CSV table of C-alpha atoms in Angstrom, one decimal:
chain,number,residue,atom,x,y,z
A,1097,UNK,CA,165.0,155.3,-183.6
A,1098,UNK,CA,165.7,152.5,-181.1
A,1099,UNK,CA,168.9,152.0,-179.1
A,1100,UNK,CA,170.2,149.4,-181.5
A,1101,UNK,CA,169.7,151.7,-184.5
A,1102,UNK,CA,171.4,154.6,-182.8
A,1103,UNK,CA,174.4,152.3,-182.0
A,1104,UNK,CA,174.6,151.0,-185.6
A,1105,UNK,CA,174.4,154.5,-187.0
A,1106,UNK,CA,177.0,155.8,-184.6
A,1107,UNK,CA,179.3,152.9,-185.7
A,1108,UNK,CA,178.8,153.7,-189.3
A,1109,UNK,CA,179.2,157.5,-189.2
A,1110,UNK,CA,183.0,157.7,-188.8
A,1111,UNK,CA,183.4,156.0,-192.1
A,1112,UNK,CA,181.0,158.3,-193.7
A,1113,UNK,CA,182.8,161.3,-192.1
A,1114,UNK,CA,186.1,159.9,-193.5
A,1115,UNK,CA,184.5,159.6,-197.0
A,1116,UNK,CA,183.1,163.1,-196.8
A,1117,UNK,CA,186.5,164.5,-195.7
A,1118,UNK,CA,188.2,162.7,-198.6
A,1119,UNK,CA,185.4,164.2,-201.0
A,1120,UNK,CA,186.2,167.7,-199.7
A,1121,UNK,CA,190.0,167.2,-200.3
A,1122,UNK,CA,189.5,165.9,-203.8
A,1123,UNK,CA,187.1,168.7,-204.7
A,1124,UNK,CA,189.4,171.2,-203.2
A,1125,UNK,CA,192.1,169.9,-205.4
A,1126,UNK,CA,189.8,170.5,-208.5
A,1127,UNK,CA,189.3,174.1,-207.3
A,1128,UNK,CA,193.1,174.7,-207.1
A,1129,UNK,CA,193.5,173.1,-210.7
A,1130,UNK,CA,190.7,175.3,-212.0
A,1131,UNK,CA,192.3,178.4,-210.6
A,1132,UNK,CA,195.6,177.5,-212.0
A,1133,UNK,CA,194.0,176.8,-215.4
A,1134,UNK,CA,192.3,180.2,-215.3
A,1135,UNK,CA,195.6,181.9,-214.3
A,1136,UNK,CA,197.5,180.1,-217.1
A,1137,UNK,CA,194.9,181.1,-219.7
A,1138,UNK,CA,195.0,184.8,-218.6
A,1139,UNK,CA,198.8,184.8,-218.6
A,1140,UNK,CA,198.8,183.3,-222.0
A,1141,UNK,CA,196.4,185.9,-223.3
A,1142,UNK,CA,198.5,188.8,-221.9
A,1143,UNK,CA,201.9,187.3,-222.9
A,1144,UNK,CA,200.7,186.5,-226.4
A,1145,UNK,CA,199.3,190.2,-226.9
A,1146,UNK,CA,195.7,188.7,-227.5
A,1147,UNK,CA,194.4,191.5,-225.1
A,1148,UNK,CA,194.7,194.8,-226.9
A,1149,UNK,CA,192.1,197.0,-225.3
A,1150,UNK,CA,192.7,200.7,-225.0
A,1151,UNK,CA,191.9,200.9,-221.3
A,1152,UNK,CA,191.9,198.6,-218.2
A,1153,UNK,CA,188.1,198.1,-218.3
A,1154,UNK,CA,188.2,197.0,-222.0
A,1155,UNK,CA,191.2,194.6,-221.3
A,1156,UNK,CA,189.4,193.2,-218.3
A,1157,UNK,CA,186.3,192.5,-220.4
A,1158,UNK,CA,188.4,190.9,-223.1
A,1159,UNK,CA,190.1,188.7,-220.5
A,1160,UNK,CA,186.7,187.6,-219.2
A,1161,UNK,CA,185.4,187.0,-222.7
A,1162,UNK,CA,188.4,184.7,-223.6
A,1163,UNK,CA,188.4,182.9,-220.3
A,1164,UNK,CA,184.7,182.2,-220.1
A,1165,UNK,CA,185.1,178.4,-220.1
A,1166,UNK,CA,187.8,178.4,-217.4
A,1167,UNK,CA,185.7,180.8,-215.3
A,1168,UNK,CA,182.7,178.4,-215.6
A,1169,UNK,CA,184.8,175.4,-214.7
A,1170,UNK,CA,186.1,177.3,-211.6
A,1171,UNK,CA,182.5,178.3,-210.6
A,1172,UNK,CA,181.4,174.7,-210.8
A,1173,UNK,CA,184.4,173.4,-208.9
A,1174,UNK,CA,183.7,176.0,-206.2
A,1175,UNK,CA,180.0,175.0,-206.0
A,1176,UNK,CA,180.9,171.4,-205.8
A,1177,UNK,CA,183.3,172.3,-202.9
A,1178,UNK,CA,180.6,174.1,-201.1
A,1179,UNK,CA,178.3,171.1,-201.4
A,1180,UNK,CA,181.0,168.7,-200.3
A,1181,UNK,CA,181.7,170.9,-197.3
A,1182,UNK,CA,178.0,171.0,-196.4
A,1183,UNK,CA,177.7,167.4,-196.7
A,1184,UNK,CA,180.7,166.9,-194.3
A,1185,UNK,CA,179.1,169.3,-191.8
A,1186,UNK,CA,175.7,167.5,-192.0
A,1187,UNK,CA,177.4,164.1,-191.3
A,1188,UNK,CA,179.4,165.5,-188.4
A,1189,UNK,CA,176.4,167.2,-187.0
A,1190,UNK,CA,174.4,163.9,-187.1
A,1191,UNK,CA,177.4,162.2,-185.4
A,1192,UNK,CA,177.4,164.8,-182.6
A,1193,UNK,CA,173.7,164.7,-182.1
A,1194,UNK,CA,173.6,160.9,-181.9
A,1195,UNK,CA,176.5,160.9,-179.5
A,1196,UNK,CA,174.4,163.4,-177.3
A,1197,UNK,CA,171.5,161.1,-177.5
A,1198,UNK,CA,173.6,158.1,-176.6
A,1199,UNK,CA,174.9,160.0,-173.5
A,1200,UNK,CA,171.3,160.8,-172.4
A,1201,UNK,CA,170.2,157.2,-172.8
A,1202,UNK,CA,173.4,156.1,-170.7
A,1203,UNK,CA,172.4,158.5,-167.9
A,1204,UNK,CA,168.8,157.4,-168.0
A,1205,UNK,CA,169.8,153.8,-167.7
């Protein structure tokens, strides 16, 4: 990587960081919505007497059974959030590394 490509990359990275931050915010919103959806479904099951197990373990199993789709949606959203956060970290790390290289090149000149 030559000096000009380092400069070009350093100039491009802030926009990529902003995009990655926006992606994290959007995916985080999806996680919140998925949690709310799961909670609403659980509440509906309990309030409408759909859950009728004789003990807590049975009732918990019934809730899990009836909320499988919502739990999968939440798991997907959480995985997407982890991926978005990792992407943001990667872009920020690259920016820091290139800034360090630029400082070294500046000192060497």
